[in-house]
XYZ file of N, CA and C in Angstrom:
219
model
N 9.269 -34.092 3.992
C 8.469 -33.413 4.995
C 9.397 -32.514 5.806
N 9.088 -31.103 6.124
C 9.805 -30.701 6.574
C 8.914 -30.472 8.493
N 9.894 -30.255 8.893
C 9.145 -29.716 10.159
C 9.292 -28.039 10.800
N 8.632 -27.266 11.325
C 9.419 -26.216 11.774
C 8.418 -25.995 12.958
N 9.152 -25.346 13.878
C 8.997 -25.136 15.117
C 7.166 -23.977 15.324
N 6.401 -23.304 16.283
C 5.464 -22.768 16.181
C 6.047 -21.137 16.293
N 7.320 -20.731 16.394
C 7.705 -19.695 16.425
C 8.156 -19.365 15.306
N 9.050 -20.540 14.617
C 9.791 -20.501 13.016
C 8.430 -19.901 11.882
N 7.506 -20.612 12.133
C 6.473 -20.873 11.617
C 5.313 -19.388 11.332
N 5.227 -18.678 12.832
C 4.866 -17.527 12.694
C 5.592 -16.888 12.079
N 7.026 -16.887 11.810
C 7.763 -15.979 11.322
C 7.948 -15.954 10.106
N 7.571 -16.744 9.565
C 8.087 -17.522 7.804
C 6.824 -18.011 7.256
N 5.740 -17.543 7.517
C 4.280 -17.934 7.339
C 4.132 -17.912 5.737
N 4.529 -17.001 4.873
C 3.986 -16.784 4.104
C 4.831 -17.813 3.263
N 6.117 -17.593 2.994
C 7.116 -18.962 3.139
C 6.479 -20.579 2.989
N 5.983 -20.666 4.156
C 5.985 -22.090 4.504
C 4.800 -22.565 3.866
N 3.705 -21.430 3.606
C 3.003 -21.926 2.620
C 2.872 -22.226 1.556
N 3.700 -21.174 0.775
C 4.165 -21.278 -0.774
C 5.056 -23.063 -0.684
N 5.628 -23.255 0.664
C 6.377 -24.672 0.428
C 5.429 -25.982 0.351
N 4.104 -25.610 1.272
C 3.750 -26.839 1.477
C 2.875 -27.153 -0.014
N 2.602 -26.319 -1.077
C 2.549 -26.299 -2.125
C 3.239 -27.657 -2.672
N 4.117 -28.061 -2.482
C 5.271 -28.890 -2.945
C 5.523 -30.148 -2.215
N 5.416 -30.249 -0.768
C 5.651 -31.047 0.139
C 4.940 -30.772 1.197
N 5.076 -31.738 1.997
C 4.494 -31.705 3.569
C 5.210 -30.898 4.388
N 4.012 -30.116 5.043
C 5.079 -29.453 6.331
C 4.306 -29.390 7.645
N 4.835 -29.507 8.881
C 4.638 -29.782 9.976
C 5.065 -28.308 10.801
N 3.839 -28.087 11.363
C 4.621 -27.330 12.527
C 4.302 -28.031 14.043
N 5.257 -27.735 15.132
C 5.316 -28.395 16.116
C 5.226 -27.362 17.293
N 4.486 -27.766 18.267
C 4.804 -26.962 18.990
C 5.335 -27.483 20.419
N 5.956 -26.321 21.730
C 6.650 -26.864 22.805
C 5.666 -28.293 23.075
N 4.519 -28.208 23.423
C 3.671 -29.092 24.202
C 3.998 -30.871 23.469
N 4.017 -30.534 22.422
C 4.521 -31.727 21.095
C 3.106 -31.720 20.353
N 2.136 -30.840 20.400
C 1.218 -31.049 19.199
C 1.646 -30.434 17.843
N 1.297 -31.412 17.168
C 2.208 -31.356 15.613
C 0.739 -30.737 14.680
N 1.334 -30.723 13.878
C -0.414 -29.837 12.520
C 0.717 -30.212 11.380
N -0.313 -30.423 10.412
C -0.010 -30.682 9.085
C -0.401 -29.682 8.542
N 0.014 -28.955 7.315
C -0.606 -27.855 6.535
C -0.486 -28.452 5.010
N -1.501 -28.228 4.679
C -1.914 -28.676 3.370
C -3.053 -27.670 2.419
N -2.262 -27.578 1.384
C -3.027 -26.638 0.080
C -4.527 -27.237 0.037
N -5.446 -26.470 -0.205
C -6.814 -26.898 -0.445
C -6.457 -26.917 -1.954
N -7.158 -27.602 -2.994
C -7.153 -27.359 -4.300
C -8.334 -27.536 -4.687
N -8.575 -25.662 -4.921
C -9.778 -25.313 -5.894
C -10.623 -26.204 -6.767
N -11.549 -26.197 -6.557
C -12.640 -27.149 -7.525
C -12.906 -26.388 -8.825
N -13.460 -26.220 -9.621
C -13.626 -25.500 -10.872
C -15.160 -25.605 -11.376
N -15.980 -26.075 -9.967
C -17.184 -25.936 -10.077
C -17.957 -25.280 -8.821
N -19.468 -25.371 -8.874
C -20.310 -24.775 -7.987
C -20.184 -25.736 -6.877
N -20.196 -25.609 -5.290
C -20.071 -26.184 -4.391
C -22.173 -27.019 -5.049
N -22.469 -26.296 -4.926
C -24.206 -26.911 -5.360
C -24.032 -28.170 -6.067
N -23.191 -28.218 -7.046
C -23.214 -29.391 -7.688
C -22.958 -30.690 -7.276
N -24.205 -31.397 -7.736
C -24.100 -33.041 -7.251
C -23.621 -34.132 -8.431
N -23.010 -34.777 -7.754
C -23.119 -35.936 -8.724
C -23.859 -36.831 -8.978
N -24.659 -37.097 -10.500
C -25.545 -38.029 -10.593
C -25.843 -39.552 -10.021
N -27.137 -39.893 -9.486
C -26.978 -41.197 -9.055
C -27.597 -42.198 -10.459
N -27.072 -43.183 -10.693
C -27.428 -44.350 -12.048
C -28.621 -45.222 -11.396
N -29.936 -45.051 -12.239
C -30.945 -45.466 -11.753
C -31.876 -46.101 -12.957
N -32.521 -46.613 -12.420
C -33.526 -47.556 -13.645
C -34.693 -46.315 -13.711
N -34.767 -45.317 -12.923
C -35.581 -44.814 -12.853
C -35.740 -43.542 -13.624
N -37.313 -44.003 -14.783
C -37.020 -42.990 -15.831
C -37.240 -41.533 -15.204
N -37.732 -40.525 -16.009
C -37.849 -38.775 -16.097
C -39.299 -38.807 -15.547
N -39.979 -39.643 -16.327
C -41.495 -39.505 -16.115
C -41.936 -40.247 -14.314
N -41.247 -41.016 -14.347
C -41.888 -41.970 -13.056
C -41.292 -40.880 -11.850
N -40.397 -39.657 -12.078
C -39.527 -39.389 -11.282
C -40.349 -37.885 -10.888
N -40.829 -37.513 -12.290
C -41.700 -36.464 -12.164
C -43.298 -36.123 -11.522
N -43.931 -37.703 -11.961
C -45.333 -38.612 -11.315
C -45.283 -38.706 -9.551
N -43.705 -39.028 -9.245
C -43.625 -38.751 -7.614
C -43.061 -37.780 -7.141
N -43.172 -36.773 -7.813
C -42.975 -35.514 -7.059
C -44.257 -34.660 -7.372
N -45.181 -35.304 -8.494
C -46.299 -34.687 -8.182
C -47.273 -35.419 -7.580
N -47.476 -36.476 -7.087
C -47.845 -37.492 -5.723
C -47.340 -36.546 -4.552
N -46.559 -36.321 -4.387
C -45.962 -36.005 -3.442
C -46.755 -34.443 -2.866
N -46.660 -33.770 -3.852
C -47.218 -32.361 -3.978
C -48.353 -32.467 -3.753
N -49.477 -32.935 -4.042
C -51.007 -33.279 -3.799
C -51.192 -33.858 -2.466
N -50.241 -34.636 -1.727
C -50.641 -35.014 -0.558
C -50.467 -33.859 0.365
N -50.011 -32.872 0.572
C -49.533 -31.854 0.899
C -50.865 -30.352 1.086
């Protein structure tokens, strides 16, 4: 982990990101509030996408209450 100061930090920005790629880095500032910077890593899908829930519940019974649903309406 490295640490660098909030002035080091403005100055070497582009730097310190390509580092935290690799490791942890901290910037600090006078007051002593510290920040962590950390890479987001890209998903390789649609934010929309859900993950399936495992259910006893078939296609048809699933389709029957959403058209229940629709008629009360």
């Amino acid at each position: 982990m490295k640490i660098y100061t909030y002035s080091q930090a403005r100055n070497k920005l582009a730097d310190i990101l390509e580092e935290s790629k690799s490791e942890e880095v901290v910037i600090r500032r006078r007051k002593g509030d510290m920040f962590s910077i950390v890479p987001k890593i890209p998903r390789g899908r649609s934010p929309f996408d859900v993950l399936g829930l495992k259910t006893d519940i078939t296609r048809e019974e699933i389709l029957e209450a959403l058209r229940e649903s629709r008629e009360r309406t």
